[in-house]
Short mmCIF file of C-alpha atoms and ligand atoms in Angstrom, two decimals:
data_model
loop_
_atom_site.label_atom_id
_atom_site.label_comp_id
_atom_site.label_asym_id
_atom_site.label_seq_id
_atom_site.Cartn_x
_atom_site.Cartn_y
_atom_site.Cartn_z
CA UNK A 8 60.17 77.59 159.49
CA UNK A 9 58.40 79.63 162.17
CA UNK A 10 58.08 83.33 161.59
CA UNK A 11 58.64 83.19 157.85
CA UNK A 12 55.16 82.11 156.83
CA UNK A 13 56.57 79.27 154.72
CA UNK A 14 55.42 75.71 155.36
CA UNK A 15 58.01 73.07 154.45
CA UNK A 16 57.39 69.40 153.70
CA UNK A 17 60.54 67.25 153.46
CA UNK A 18 60.51 63.97 151.53
CA UNK A 19 64.27 64.01 151.10
CA UNK A 20 66.54 64.14 154.12
CA UNK A 21 70.22 64.83 153.51
CA UNK A 22 71.21 61.28 154.53
CA UNK A 23 68.83 59.87 151.93
CA UNK A 24 70.16 62.29 149.34
CA UNK A 25 73.70 61.15 150.08
CA UNK A 26 72.74 57.47 149.81
CA UNK A 27 71.04 58.14 146.50
CA UNK A 28 74.14 59.94 145.12
CA UNK A 29 76.34 57.06 146.31
CA UNK A 30 74.11 54.50 144.60
CA UNK A 31 73.97 56.50 141.35
CA UNK A 32 77.76 56.94 141.28
CA UNK A 33 78.47 53.28 142.01
CA UNK A 34 76.06 52.13 139.30
CA UNK A 35 77.17 54.78 136.84
CA UNK A 36 80.93 54.30 137.20
CA UNK A 37 80.74 50.51 136.96
CA UNK A 38 78.40 50.53 133.93
CA UNK A 39 79.67 50.14 130.37
CA UNK A 40 79.55 52.78 128.94
CA UNK A 41 79.72 54.84 132.11
CA UNK A 42 77.00 57.33 132.88
CA UNK A 43 76.17 59.84 135.64
CA UNK A 44 72.64 61.26 136.07
CA UNK A 45 72.31 65.03 135.46
CA UNK A 46 70.51 65.75 138.73
CA UNK A 47 73.86 65.87 140.57
CA UNK A 48 75.09 68.92 138.63
CA UNK A 49 73.14 71.25 140.87
CA UNK A 50 75.04 72.02 144.07
CA UNK A 51 75.54 75.74 144.88
CA UNK A 52 78.30 76.08 142.25
CA UNK A 53 76.36 74.09 139.66
CA UNK A 54 73.27 76.23 140.20
CA UNK A 55 75.34 79.39 139.73
CA UNK A 56 76.88 77.96 136.55
CA UNK A 57 73.43 77.03 135.25
CA UNK A 58 72.29 80.57 135.95
CA UNK A 59 75.19 81.83 133.83
CA UNK A 60 74.25 79.37 131.07
CA UNK A 61 70.75 80.89 130.87
CA UNK A 62 72.34 84.26 130.00
CA UNK A 63 74.79 82.96 127.34
CA UNK A 64 74.21 84.22 123.78
CA UNK A 65 74.14 80.60 122.50
CA UNK A 66 71.67 79.32 125.10
CA UNK A 67 68.32 80.40 123.61
CA UNK A 68 65.84 78.15 125.56
CA UNK A 69 65.48 80.35 128.66
CA UNK A 70 64.84 83.55 126.68
CA UNK A 71 62.50 81.83 124.24
CA UNK A 72 60.47 80.21 126.99
CA UNK A 73 60.23 83.53 128.78
CA UNK A 74 58.86 85.10 125.59
CA UNK A 75 56.18 82.39 125.11
CA UNK A 76 55.18 82.66 128.74
CA UNK A 77 55.02 86.47 128.73
CA UNK A 78 52.84 86.41 125.61
CA UNK A 79 50.43 83.77 126.94
CA UNK A 80 50.34 83.94 130.74
CA UNK A 81 46.89 85.58 130.76
CA UNK A 82 45.52 82.88 128.43
CA UNK A 83 47.01 80.19 130.65
CA UNK A 84 45.37 81.69 133.74
CA UNK A 85 42.05 81.95 131.88
CA UNK A 86 42.24 78.32 130.72
CA UNK A 87 43.27 77.12 134.20
CA UNK A 88 42.21 79.60 136.90
CA UNK A 89 44.28 77.82 139.53
CA UNK A 90 44.22 78.62 143.25
CA UNK A 91 47.54 76.79 143.66
CA UNK A 92 50.59 77.07 141.42
CA UNK A 93 52.91 74.10 141.87
CA UNK A 94 56.33 74.51 140.28
CA UNK A 95 58.47 71.40 139.74
CA UNK A 96 62.17 72.27 139.91
CA UNK A 97 62.22 75.85 141.12
CA UNK A 98 64.88 78.50 140.80
CA UNK A 99 63.16 79.87 137.72
CA UNK A 100 61.63 82.70 139.74
CA UNK A 101 61.34 85.18 136.89
CA UNK A 102 59.16 82.81 134.89
CA UNK A 103 57.25 81.86 138.03
CA UNK A 104 56.34 85.49 138.53
CA UNK A 105 54.78 85.74 135.08
CA UNK A 106 52.42 82.92 136.06
CA UNK A 107 51.79 84.20 139.59
CA UNK A 108 51.01 87.68 138.22
CA UNK A 109 48.53 86.24 135.73
CA UNK A 110 46.79 84.13 138.40
CA UNK A 111 46.69 87.08 140.79
CA UNK A 112 45.25 89.33 138.08
CA UNK A 113 42.59 86.69 137.47
CA UNK A 114 41.79 87.00 141.20
CA UNK A 115 42.22 83.29 141.97
CA UNK A 116 45.75 82.82 143.38
CA UNK A 117 45.95 81.54 146.98
CA UNK A 118 49.03 79.39 147.24
CA UNK A 119 52.47 78.79 145.69
CA UNK A 120 54.11 75.36 146.02
CA UNK A 121 57.74 75.22 144.86
CA UNK A 122 58.98 71.61 144.63
CA UNK A 123 62.74 71.05 144.47
CA UNK A 124 65.54 68.80 145.74
CA UNK A 125 67.37 71.72 147.31
CA UNK A 126 65.87 73.19 150.49
CA UNK A 127 68.03 76.33 150.39
CA UNK A 128 66.91 77.19 146.86
CA UNK A 129 63.31 76.59 147.92
CA UNK A 130 63.45 78.82 150.97
CA UNK A 131 65.13 81.64 149.06
CA UNK A 132 62.54 81.45 146.26
CA UNK A 133 59.73 81.13 148.81
CA UNK A 134 60.78 84.23 150.78
CA UNK A 135 60.93 86.33 147.61
CA UNK A 136 57.47 85.24 146.57
CA UNK A 137 56.01 85.75 150.04
CA UNK A 138 57.26 89.36 150.04
CA UNK A 139 55.96 90.14 146.55
CA UNK A 140 52.58 88.40 146.85
CA UNK A 141 51.09 89.29 150.22
CA UNK A 142 48.11 87.12 151.03
CA UNK A 143 49.54 84.17 149.10
CA UNK A 144 50.77 81.26 151.19
CA UNK A 145 53.93 79.35 150.32
CA UNK A 146 54.25 75.61 150.89
CA UNK A 147 57.74 74.41 149.91
CA UNK A 148 58.20 70.71 149.17
CA UNK A 149 61.68 69.17 149.33
CA UNK A 150 61.66 66.13 147.11
CA UNK A 151 62.74 64.38 143.93
CA UNK A 152 59.97 64.67 141.37
CA UNK A 153 60.85 61.24 140.00
CA UNK A 154 60.04 59.69 143.39
CA UNK A 155 57.80 61.92 145.48
CA UNK A 156 55.20 63.05 142.99
CA UNK A 157 52.45 61.21 144.86
CA UNK A 158 52.76 63.74 147.67
CA UNK A 159 51.86 66.97 145.92
CA UNK A 160 49.77 69.14 148.26
CA UNK A 161 46.11 68.66 147.55
CA UNK A 162 46.47 65.26 145.88
CA UNK A 163 44.94 61.99 147.03
CA UNK A 164 48.16 60.56 148.52
CA UNK A 165 49.50 63.87 149.75
CA UNK A 166 48.74 66.51 152.35
CA UNK A 167 45.01 66.72 152.11
CA UNK A 168 44.54 67.34 155.82
CA UNK A 169 43.91 70.75 157.33
CA UNK A 170 47.51 71.85 156.77
CA UNK A 171 47.87 70.96 153.10
CA UNK A 172 44.42 70.63 151.60
CA UNK A 173 42.15 73.47 150.58
CA UNK A 174 38.51 73.29 149.66
CA UNK A 175 37.89 74.04 145.98
CA UNK A 176 41.60 73.81 145.26
CA UNK A 177 42.51 73.90 141.57
CA UNK A 178 46.15 73.23 140.75
CA UNK A 179 48.36 74.30 137.88
CA UNK A 180 51.57 72.24 137.78
CA UNK A 181 54.34 74.07 135.92
CA UNK A 182 57.27 71.98 134.69
CA UNK A 183 59.34 74.49 132.76
CA UNK A 184 62.80 74.93 131.27
CA UNK A 185 62.75 71.82 129.11
CA UNK A 186 63.81 69.75 132.13
CA UNK A 187 61.50 66.89 131.07
CA UNK A 188 64.00 66.43 128.22
CA UNK A 189 66.63 65.34 130.72
CA UNK A 190 64.58 62.17 131.34
CA UNK A 191 64.73 59.16 129.03
CA UNK A 192 61.53 58.46 127.08
CA UNK A 193 60.45 55.56 129.35
CA UNK A 194 61.05 57.66 132.47
CA UNK A 195 59.11 60.55 130.93
CA UNK A 196 56.17 58.22 130.38
CA UNK A 197 56.25 56.97 133.98
CA UNK A 198 56.57 60.52 135.29
CA UNK A 199 53.67 61.88 133.22
CA UNK A 200 51.45 58.94 134.16
CA UNK A 201 52.23 59.45 137.88
CA UNK A 202 51.38 63.12 137.55
CA UNK A 203 48.15 62.39 135.70
CA UNK A 204 47.17 59.94 138.46
CA UNK A 205 47.36 62.82 140.98
CA UNK A 206 45.15 65.11 138.94
CA UNK A 207 41.57 65.99 139.79
CA UNK A 208 39.18 67.59 137.33
CA UNK A 209 40.28 71.17 136.75
CA UNK A 210 43.98 70.56 137.44
CA UNK A 211 46.39 71.16 134.55
CA UNK A 212 50.02 70.69 133.54
CA UNK A 213 52.02 73.46 131.88
CA UNK A 214 54.98 71.82 130.19
CA UNK A 215 57.97 73.68 128.70
CA UNK A 216 59.89 71.82 125.99
CA UNK A 217 62.71 72.72 123.64
CA UNK A 218 61.98 71.96 119.98
CA UNK A 219 64.02 70.23 117.25
CA UNK A 220 65.96 72.74 115.13
CA UNK A 221 69.18 73.21 113.16
CA UNK A 222 71.72 70.88 114.84
CA UNK A 223 74.40 73.61 114.70
CA UNK A 224 72.29 75.86 116.94
CA UNK A 225 71.47 72.96 119.27
CA UNK A 226 75.12 71.97 119.66
CA UNK A 227 76.24 75.59 120.19
CA UNK A 228 73.69 75.95 123.01
CA UNK A 229 75.44 73.06 124.81
CA UNK A 230 79.03 73.94 123.85
CA UNK A 231 79.29 77.70 124.31
CA UNK A 232 82.40 79.63 123.36
CA UNK A 233 82.95 80.97 126.89
CA UNK A 234 83.20 77.41 128.26
CA UNK A 235 80.50 77.85 130.89
CA UNK A 236 78.69 74.65 129.89
CA UNK A 237 82.03 72.80 130.01
CA UNK A 238 82.56 73.99 133.59
CA UNK A 239 78.96 73.04 134.44
CA UNK A 240 79.53 69.56 133.01
CA UNK A 241 82.81 69.04 134.93
CA UNK A 242 81.14 70.30 138.12
CA UNK A 243 79.52 66.90 138.63
CA UNK A 244 83.06 65.58 139.28
CA UNK A 245 83.61 68.23 142.00
CA UNK A 246 80.34 67.19 143.62
CA UNK A 247 81.52 63.56 143.69
CA UNK A 248 84.98 64.60 144.96
CA UNK A 249 83.46 66.53 147.84
CA UNK A 250 80.52 64.30 148.80
CA UNK A 251 82.09 60.88 148.19
CA UNK A 252 85.74 61.69 148.92
CA UNK A 253 86.85 61.03 145.33
CA UNK A 254 89.92 62.34 143.50
CA UNK A 255 88.74 63.21 139.98
CA UNK A 256 91.21 65.59 138.31
CA UNK A 257 88.88 68.02 136.53
CA UNK A 258 91.63 68.96 134.04
CA UNK A 259 91.72 65.33 132.96
CA UNK A 260 88.18 65.47 131.49
CA UNK A 261 87.07 67.38 128.38
CA UNK A 262 83.53 68.57 127.66
CA UNK A 263 81.71 66.91 124.73
CA UNK A 264 78.28 67.88 123.34
CA UNK A 265 76.78 66.04 120.36
CA UNK A 266 73.43 65.86 118.60
CA UNK A 267 71.92 62.38 118.30
CA UNK A 268 69.38 62.55 115.44
CA UNK A 269 68.05 59.01 116.02
CA UNK A 270 67.08 59.71 119.61
CA UNK A 271 66.43 63.40 118.97
CA UNK A 272 68.55 64.49 121.91
CA UNK A 273 71.68 66.41 122.78
CA UNK A 274 74.13 64.29 124.71
CA UNK A 275 76.75 65.75 127.05
CA UNK A 276 79.71 63.62 127.97
CA UNK A 277 83.06 63.92 129.74
CA UNK A 278 86.04 62.53 127.80
CA UNK A 279 89.03 61.28 129.72
CA UNK A 280 91.97 63.04 128.00
CA UNK A 281 94.46 60.35 129.13
CA UNK A 282 94.49 57.01 130.82
CA UNK A 283 93.91 57.67 134.51
CA UNK A 284 92.91 56.07 137.78
CA UNK A 285 90.20 57.56 139.96
CA UNK A 286 89.38 56.52 143.49
CA UNK A 287 86.03 57.12 145.18
CA UNK A 288 86.98 56.48 148.78
CA UNK A 289 83.46 56.60 150.27
CA UNK A 290 82.52 53.72 147.95
CA UNK A 291 85.79 51.81 148.31
CA UNK A 292 85.97 52.03 144.53
CA UNK A 293 89.06 52.46 142.36
CA UNK A 294 88.51 52.60 138.63
CA UNK A 295 90.58 53.21 135.46
CA UNK A 296 89.50 55.47 132.63
CA UNK A 297 91.04 54.70 129.25
CA UNK A 298 92.43 57.53 127.07
CA UNK A 299 89.48 59.08 125.18
CA UNK A 300 86.93 57.04 127.11
CA UNK A 301 83.64 58.95 127.28
CA UNK A 302 81.14 59.02 130.12
CA UNK A 303 77.61 60.34 129.51
CA UNK A 304 76.42 63.02 131.95
CA UNK A 305 73.19 64.34 130.38
CA UNK A 306 70.66 63.86 127.65
CA UNK A 307 68.50 66.82 126.67
CA UNK A 308 65.72 65.71 124.36
CA UNK A 309 64.27 68.03 121.73
CA UNK A 310 60.65 67.61 120.69
CA UNK A 311 58.13 68.28 117.94
CA UNK A 312 54.69 69.73 118.71
CA UNK A 313 52.97 66.50 117.61
CA UNK A 314 55.47 64.39 119.54
CA UNK A 315 54.69 66.24 122.76
CA UNK A 316 50.94 65.78 122.27
CA UNK A 317 51.46 62.07 121.60
CA UNK A 318 53.54 61.53 124.77
CA UNK A 319 50.96 63.37 126.84
CA UNK A 320 48.10 61.38 125.27
CA UNK A 321 49.91 58.11 126.03
CA UNK A 322 49.93 59.18 129.70
CA UNK A 323 46.22 60.04 129.72
CA UNK A 324 46.65 63.79 129.27
CA UNK A 325 44.84 65.76 126.58
CA UNK A 326 46.44 68.89 125.10
CA UNK A 327 44.17 71.90 125.53
CA UNK A 328 46.57 74.48 124.09
CA UNK A 329 50.08 74.75 122.66
CA UNK A 330 52.13 77.87 122.01
CA UNK A 331 55.62 78.64 120.69
CA UNK A 332 57.74 81.78 120.42
CA UNK A 333 57.59 83.49 116.99
CA UNK A 334 60.67 81.58 115.76
CA UNK A 335 59.24 78.21 116.80
CA UNK A 336 62.23 77.45 119.03
CA UNK A 337 60.46 76.52 122.26
CA UNK A 338 56.97 75.28 123.18
CA UNK A 339 54.58 75.53 126.09
CA UNK A 340 51.85 72.91 126.26
CA UNK A 341 48.82 73.03 128.54
CA UNK A 342 47.39 69.59 129.27
CA UNK A 343 44.50 68.25 131.33
CA UNK A 344 43.28 64.76 132.31
CA UNK A 345 41.82 63.17 129.18
C1 AVJ B 16 67.24 73.50 131.73
C2 AVJ B 16 67.91 71.64 132.98
C3 AVJ B 16 66.77 71.37 130.95
O1 AVJ B 16 68.91 70.45 129.33
O2 AVJ B 16 68.97 72.49 128.57
C4 AVJ B 16 71.87 73.43 130.19
C5 AVJ B 16 70.31 71.89 131.58
N1 AVJ B 16 72.50 71.40 130.48
N2 AVJ B 16 73.04 73.24 129.57
C6 AVJ B 16 68.98 71.68 129.49
C7 AVJ B 16 71.54 72.24 130.76
C8 AVJ B 16 73.41 72.02 129.75
C9 AVJ B 16 69.05 72.26 130.89
N3 AVJ B 16 67.78 72.15 131.65
#
């Protein structure tokens, strides 16, 4: 983007994104039980709805994580005086600023690398940061962190040429919001191992995770009284209607949120309120939903402090520090190559 001072690397073109949605929807709608991956919630409407979720009285994770980060940002910058802050899944600009401020105050910050599937979100976040942190360069990366992690700027497989690499570069990778909980345990392991494989000495991961607590509070956070989470959940059907020429009737699907104590995760589902037929024209697919049939749309795993350390250790990452908010609702973990 000439003139803006933002460098953009694209690993995900819109045609590829479309093909990946089509494949996920075909697989998910023909599976038994049916399931749609949560990454497709986030079009412009879905991102707005998520933003409203973060301000709901029942949805504590965003406020709690902000509190842990505000209390410990200086310690994080001291433990990992990074020249580059990489943020996986952006759009959390307020929290990003706490980290950028701490790294700037430590006198080390040179570059911000937001990594997200949505180019528009990235450019908006990048512009804001560029204005507020003069002298800091912004390198936006459009990609899916489950697939393009090998290409982080400054890593062995990535941009280590004159454009992307920097001598003496030390990277802090922030993966906040509890988003790692949206991955299944096996996928989390693969993801963490891939990240660890990109790390050089001195690089670190800052991981935000929601913690196990009273199930009533957990369920309320995913089934708010204003119905915002319900609208967010149903929004995946609008995305499929628009992008794959489908005819889901959003009124025909009810929001469900349950706590699964065996798997230690919240599960969101859409329940077909009647028997109905849905056609997805772009896939040449017509399918019947039975009355009360449920389709899973998201898991959101909740962790224990020891459990987080164990998952990191299994991926070759050692925990150097762990913090929670005063109520013990949410954790930040700083990890380095073991
Ligand atoms: C912040 C993306 C992890 O799982 O809590 C919020 C998404 N889903 N309400 C979460 C979400 C329902 C959220 N993440």
